[in-house]
Coordinates of N, CA, C and O in Angstrom, one line a residue:
X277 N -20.3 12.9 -34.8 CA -19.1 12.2 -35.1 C -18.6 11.5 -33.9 O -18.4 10.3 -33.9
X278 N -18.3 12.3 -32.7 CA -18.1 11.5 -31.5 C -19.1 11.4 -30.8 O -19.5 12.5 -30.5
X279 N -19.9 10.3 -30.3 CA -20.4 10.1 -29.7 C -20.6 9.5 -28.3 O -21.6 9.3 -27.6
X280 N -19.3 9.1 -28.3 CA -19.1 9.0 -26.5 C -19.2 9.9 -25.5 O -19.2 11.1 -25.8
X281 N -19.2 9.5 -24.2 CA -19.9 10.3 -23.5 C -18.5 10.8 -22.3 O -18.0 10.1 -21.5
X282 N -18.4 11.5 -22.3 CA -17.4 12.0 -21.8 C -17.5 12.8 -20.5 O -16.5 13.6 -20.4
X283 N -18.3 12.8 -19.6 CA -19.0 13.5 -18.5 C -18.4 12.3 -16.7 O -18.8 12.3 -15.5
X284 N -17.3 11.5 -17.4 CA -17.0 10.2 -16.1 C -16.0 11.4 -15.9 O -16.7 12.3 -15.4
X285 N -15.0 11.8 -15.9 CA -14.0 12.7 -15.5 C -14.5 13.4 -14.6 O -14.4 13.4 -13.4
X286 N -15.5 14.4 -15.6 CA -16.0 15.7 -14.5 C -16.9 15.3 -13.2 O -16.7 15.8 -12.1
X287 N -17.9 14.4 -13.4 CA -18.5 13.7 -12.5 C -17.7 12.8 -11.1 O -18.0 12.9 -9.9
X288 N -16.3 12.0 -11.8 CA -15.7 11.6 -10.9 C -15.0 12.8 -9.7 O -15.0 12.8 -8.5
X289 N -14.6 13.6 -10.6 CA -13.7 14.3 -9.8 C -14.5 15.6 -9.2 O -14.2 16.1 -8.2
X290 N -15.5 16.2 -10.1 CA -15.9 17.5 -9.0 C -17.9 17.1 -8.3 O -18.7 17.8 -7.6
X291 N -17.9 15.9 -8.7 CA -19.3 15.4 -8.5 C -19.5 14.5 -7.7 O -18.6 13.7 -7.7
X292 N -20.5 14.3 -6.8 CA -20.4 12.9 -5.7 C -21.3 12.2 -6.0 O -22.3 12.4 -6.8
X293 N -20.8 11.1 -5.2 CA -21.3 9.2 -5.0 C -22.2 9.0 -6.0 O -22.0 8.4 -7.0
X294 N -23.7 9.8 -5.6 CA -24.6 9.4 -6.0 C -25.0 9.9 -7.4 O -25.7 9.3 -8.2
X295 N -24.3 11.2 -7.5 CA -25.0 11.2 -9.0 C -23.9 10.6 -10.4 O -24.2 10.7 -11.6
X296 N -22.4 9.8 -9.9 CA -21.9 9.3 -10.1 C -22.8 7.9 -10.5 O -23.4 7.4 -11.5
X297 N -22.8 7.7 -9.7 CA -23.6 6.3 -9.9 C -25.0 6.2 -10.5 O -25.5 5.1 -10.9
X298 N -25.3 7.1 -10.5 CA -26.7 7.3 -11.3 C -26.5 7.5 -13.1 O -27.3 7.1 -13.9
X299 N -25.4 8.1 -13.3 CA -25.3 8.5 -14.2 C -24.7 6.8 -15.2 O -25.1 6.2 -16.2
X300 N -23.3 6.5 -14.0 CA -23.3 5.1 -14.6 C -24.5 3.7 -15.0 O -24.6 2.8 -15.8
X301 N -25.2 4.2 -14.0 CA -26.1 2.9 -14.5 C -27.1 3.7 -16.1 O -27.7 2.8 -16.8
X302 N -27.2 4.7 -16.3 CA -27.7 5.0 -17.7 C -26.7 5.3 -18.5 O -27.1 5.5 -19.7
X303 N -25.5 5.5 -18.1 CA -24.1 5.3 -20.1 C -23.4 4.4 -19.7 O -22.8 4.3 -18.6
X304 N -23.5 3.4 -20.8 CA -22.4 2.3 -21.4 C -21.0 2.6 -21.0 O -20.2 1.8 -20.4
X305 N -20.9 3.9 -21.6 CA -19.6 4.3 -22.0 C -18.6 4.6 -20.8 O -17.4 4.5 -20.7
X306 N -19.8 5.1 -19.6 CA -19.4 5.7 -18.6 C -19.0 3.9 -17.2 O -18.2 3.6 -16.4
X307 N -20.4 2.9 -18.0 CA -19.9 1.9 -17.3 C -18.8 1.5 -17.7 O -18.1 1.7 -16.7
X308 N -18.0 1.0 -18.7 CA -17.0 0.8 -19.1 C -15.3 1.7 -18.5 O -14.1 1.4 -18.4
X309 N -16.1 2.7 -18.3 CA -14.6 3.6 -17.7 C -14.4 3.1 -16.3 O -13.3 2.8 -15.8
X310 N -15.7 3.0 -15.5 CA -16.1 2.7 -14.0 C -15.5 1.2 -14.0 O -14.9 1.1 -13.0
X311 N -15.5 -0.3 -14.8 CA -15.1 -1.4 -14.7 C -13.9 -1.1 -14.8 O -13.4 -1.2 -13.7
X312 N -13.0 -0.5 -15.9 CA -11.5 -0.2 -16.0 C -11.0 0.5 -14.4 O -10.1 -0.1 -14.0
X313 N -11.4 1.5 -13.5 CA -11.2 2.2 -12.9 C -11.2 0.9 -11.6 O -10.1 0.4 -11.4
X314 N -12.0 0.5 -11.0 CA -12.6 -0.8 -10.7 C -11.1 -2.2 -11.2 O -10.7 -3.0 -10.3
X315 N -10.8 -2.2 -11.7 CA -9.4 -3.0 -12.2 C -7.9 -2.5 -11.5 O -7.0 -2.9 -10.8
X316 N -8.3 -1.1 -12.2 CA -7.0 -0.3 -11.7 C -6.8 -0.3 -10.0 O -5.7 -0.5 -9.4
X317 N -8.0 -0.1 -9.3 CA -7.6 -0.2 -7.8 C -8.2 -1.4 -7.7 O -9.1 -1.3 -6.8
X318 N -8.1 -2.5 -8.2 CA -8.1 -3.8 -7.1 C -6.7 -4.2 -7.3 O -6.0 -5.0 -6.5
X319 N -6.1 -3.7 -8.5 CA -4.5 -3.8 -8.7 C -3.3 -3.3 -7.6 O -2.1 -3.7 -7.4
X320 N -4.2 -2.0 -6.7 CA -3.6 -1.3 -6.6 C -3.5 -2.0 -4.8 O -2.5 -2.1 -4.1
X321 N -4.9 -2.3 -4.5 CA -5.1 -2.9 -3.3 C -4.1 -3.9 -3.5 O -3.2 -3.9 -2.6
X322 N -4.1 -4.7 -4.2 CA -3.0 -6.3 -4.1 C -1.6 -5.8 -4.0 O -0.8 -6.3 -3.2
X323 N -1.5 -5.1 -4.8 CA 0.0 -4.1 -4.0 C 0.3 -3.9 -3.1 O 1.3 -4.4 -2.7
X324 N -0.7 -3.0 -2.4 CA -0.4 -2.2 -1.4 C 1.0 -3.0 -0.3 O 2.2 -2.7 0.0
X325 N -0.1 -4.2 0.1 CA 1.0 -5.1 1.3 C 2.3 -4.8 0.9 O 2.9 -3.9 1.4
X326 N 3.0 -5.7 -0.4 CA 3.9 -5.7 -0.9 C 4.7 -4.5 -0.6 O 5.8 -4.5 -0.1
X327 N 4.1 -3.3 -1.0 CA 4.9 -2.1 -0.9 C 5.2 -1.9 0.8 O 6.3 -1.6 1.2
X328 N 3.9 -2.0 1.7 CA 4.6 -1.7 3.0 C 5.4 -2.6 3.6 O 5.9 -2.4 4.7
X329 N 5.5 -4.0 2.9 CA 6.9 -4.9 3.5 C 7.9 -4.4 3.4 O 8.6 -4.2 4.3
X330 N 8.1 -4.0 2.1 CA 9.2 -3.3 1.4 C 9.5 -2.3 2.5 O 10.6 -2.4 3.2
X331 N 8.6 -1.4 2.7 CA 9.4 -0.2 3.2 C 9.9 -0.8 4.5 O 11.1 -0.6 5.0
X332 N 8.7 -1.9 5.3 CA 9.4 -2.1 6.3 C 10.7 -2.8 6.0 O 11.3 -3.1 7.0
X333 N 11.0 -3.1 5.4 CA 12.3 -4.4 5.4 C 13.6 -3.0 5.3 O 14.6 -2.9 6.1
X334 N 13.5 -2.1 4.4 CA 14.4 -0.8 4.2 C 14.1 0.3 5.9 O 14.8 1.2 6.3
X335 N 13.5 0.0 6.1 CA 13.5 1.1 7.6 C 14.7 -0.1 8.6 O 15.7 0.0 9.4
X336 N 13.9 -1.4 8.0 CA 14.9 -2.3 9.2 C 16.2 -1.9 8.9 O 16.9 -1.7 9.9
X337 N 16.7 -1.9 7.7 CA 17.7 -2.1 7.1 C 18.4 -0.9 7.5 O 19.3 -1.1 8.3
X338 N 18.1 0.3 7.1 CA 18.6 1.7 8.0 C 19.1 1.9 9.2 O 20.2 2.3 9.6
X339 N 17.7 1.3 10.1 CA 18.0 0.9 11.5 C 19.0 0.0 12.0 O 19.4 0.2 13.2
X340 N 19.5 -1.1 11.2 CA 20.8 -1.6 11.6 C 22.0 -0.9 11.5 O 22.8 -0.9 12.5
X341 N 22.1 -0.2 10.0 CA 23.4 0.4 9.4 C 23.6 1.4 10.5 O 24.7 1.6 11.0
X342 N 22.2 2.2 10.8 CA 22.8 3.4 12.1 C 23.7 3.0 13.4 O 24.6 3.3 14.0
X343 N 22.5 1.8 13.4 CA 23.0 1.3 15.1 C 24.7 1.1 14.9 O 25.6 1.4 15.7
X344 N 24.8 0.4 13.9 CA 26.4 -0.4 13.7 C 27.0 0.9 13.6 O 27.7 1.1 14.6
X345 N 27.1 1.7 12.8 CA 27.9 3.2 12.7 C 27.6 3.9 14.0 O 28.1 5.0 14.0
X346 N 27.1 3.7 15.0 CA 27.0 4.8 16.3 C 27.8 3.8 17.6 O 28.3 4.3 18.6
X347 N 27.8 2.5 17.4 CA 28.2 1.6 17.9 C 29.6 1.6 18.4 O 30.1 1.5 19.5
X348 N 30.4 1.8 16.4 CA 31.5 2.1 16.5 C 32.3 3.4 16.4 O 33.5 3.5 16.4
X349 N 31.4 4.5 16.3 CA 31.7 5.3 16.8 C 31.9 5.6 18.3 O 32.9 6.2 18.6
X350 N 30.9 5.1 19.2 CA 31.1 5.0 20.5 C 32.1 4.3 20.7 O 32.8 5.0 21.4
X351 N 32.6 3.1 20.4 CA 34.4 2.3 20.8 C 35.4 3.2 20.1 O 36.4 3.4 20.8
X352 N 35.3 3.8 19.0 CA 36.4 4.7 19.1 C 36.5 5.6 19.8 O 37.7 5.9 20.2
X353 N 35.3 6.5 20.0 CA 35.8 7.8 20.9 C 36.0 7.2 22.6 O 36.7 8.0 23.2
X354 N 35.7 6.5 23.1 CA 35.7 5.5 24.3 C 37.5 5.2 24.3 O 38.1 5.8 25.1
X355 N 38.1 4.6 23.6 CA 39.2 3.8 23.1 C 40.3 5.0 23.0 O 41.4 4.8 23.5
X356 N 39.8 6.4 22.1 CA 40.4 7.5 22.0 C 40.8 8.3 23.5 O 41.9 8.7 23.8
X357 N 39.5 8.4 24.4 CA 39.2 8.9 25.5 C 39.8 8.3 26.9 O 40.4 8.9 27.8
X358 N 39.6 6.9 26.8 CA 40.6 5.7 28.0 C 41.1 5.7 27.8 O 41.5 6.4 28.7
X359 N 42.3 5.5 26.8 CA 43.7 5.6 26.1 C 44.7 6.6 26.5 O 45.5 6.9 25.6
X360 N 44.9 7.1 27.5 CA 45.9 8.6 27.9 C 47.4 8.5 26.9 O 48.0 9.4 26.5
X361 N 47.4 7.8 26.8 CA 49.2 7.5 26.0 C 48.9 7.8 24.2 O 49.7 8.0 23.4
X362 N 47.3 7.7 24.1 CA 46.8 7.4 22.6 C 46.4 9.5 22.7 O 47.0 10.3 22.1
X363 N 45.4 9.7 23.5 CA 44.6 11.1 24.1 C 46.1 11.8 23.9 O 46.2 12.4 22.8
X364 N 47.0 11.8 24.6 CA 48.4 12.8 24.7 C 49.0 12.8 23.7 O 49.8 13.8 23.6
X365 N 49.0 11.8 22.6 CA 49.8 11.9 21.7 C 49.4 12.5 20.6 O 50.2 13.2 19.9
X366 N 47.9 12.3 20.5 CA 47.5 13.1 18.9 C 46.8 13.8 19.4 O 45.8 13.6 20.1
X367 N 47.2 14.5 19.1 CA 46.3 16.4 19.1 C 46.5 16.9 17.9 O 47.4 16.5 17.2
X368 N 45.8 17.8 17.6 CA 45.2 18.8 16.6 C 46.9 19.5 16.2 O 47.5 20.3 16.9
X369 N 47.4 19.1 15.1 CA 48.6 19.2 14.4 C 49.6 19.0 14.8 O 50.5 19.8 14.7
X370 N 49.7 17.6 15.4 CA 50.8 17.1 16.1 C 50.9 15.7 15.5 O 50.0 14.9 15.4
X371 N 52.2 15.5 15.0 CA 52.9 14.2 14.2 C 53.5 12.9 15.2 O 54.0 13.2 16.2
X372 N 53.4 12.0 15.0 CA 54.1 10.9 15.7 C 55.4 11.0 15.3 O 55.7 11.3 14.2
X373 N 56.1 10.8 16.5 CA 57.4 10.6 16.4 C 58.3 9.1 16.2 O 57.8 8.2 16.8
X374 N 59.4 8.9 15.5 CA 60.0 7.2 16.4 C 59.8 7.2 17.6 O 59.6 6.1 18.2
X375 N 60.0 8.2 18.1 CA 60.2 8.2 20.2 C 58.7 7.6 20.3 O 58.8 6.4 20.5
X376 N 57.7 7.9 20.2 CA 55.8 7.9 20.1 C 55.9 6.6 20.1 O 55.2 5.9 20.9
X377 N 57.0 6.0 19.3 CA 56.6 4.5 18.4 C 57.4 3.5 19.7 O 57.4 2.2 19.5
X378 N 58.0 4.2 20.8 CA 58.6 3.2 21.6 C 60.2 2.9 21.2 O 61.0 2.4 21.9
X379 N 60.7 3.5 19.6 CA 62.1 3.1 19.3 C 63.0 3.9 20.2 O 62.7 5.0 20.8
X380 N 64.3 3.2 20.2 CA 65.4 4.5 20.9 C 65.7 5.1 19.9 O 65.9 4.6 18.8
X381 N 65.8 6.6 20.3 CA 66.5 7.5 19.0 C 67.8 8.2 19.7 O 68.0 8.2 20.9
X382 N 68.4 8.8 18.9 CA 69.6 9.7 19.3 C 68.9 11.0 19.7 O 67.7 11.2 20.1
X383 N 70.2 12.1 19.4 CA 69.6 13.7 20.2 C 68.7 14.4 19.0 O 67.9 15.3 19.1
X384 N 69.3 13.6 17.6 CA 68.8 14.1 16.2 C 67.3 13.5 15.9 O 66.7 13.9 14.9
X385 N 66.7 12.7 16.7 CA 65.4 12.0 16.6 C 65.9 10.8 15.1 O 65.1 10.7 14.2
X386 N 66.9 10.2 15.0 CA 67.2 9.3 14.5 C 67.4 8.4 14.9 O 68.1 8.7 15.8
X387 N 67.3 6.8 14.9 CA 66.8 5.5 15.2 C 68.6 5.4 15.4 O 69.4 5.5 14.5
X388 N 68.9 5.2 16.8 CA 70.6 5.0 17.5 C 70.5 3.3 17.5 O 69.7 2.7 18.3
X389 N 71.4 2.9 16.5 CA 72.2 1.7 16.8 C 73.5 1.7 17.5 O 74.6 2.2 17.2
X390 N 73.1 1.1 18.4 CA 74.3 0.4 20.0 C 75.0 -0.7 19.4 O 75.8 -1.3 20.0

């Protein structure tokens, strides 16, 4: 009832080169899988490039986003650190005041109109 030959699988994958190829030059059936297979990776070669532009264009792309985020992280903590007036004022649970802000205030920390 079936008569195709079904021996390209096991040959391809637990059998080598040569009895592979031996076998294809006597089944049809087995040539036909080897042309299809033969299709599949010349498809796969013409790809290939494409895909490692790609990756390279996304590694580039990463590599900027970091540089620019470590960039400005370095000017803020620089800016935070040179800054004595900015350094003294904000610490770890400490609020700005009007005074902070340069306004005059009264003894109540309320903005004194003269």
């Amino acid at each position: 009832m079936n008569d195709k030959c079904e021996k390209y699988e096991g040959l391809f994958i637990f059998g080598n080169d040569a009895n592979l190829a031996e076998h294809i030059k006597a089944c049809p059936d087995c040539q036909k899988e080897q042309e299809q297979m033969d299709k599949v990776s010349a498809l796969i070669a013409e790809v290939a490039p494409i895909l490692r532009q790609k990756r390279k264009s996304g590694a580039k792309l990463k590599l900027a986003c970091a540089s620019v985020a470590l960039l400005l992280f370095v000017s803020t903590l620089g800016v935070v650190n040179l800054n004595v007036d900015v350094r003294d004022t904000i610490m770890y649970g400490q609020t700005l005041t009007l005074e902070d802000y340069g306004l005059p205030v009264d003894s109540y920390g309320l903005i004194s109109v003269n």
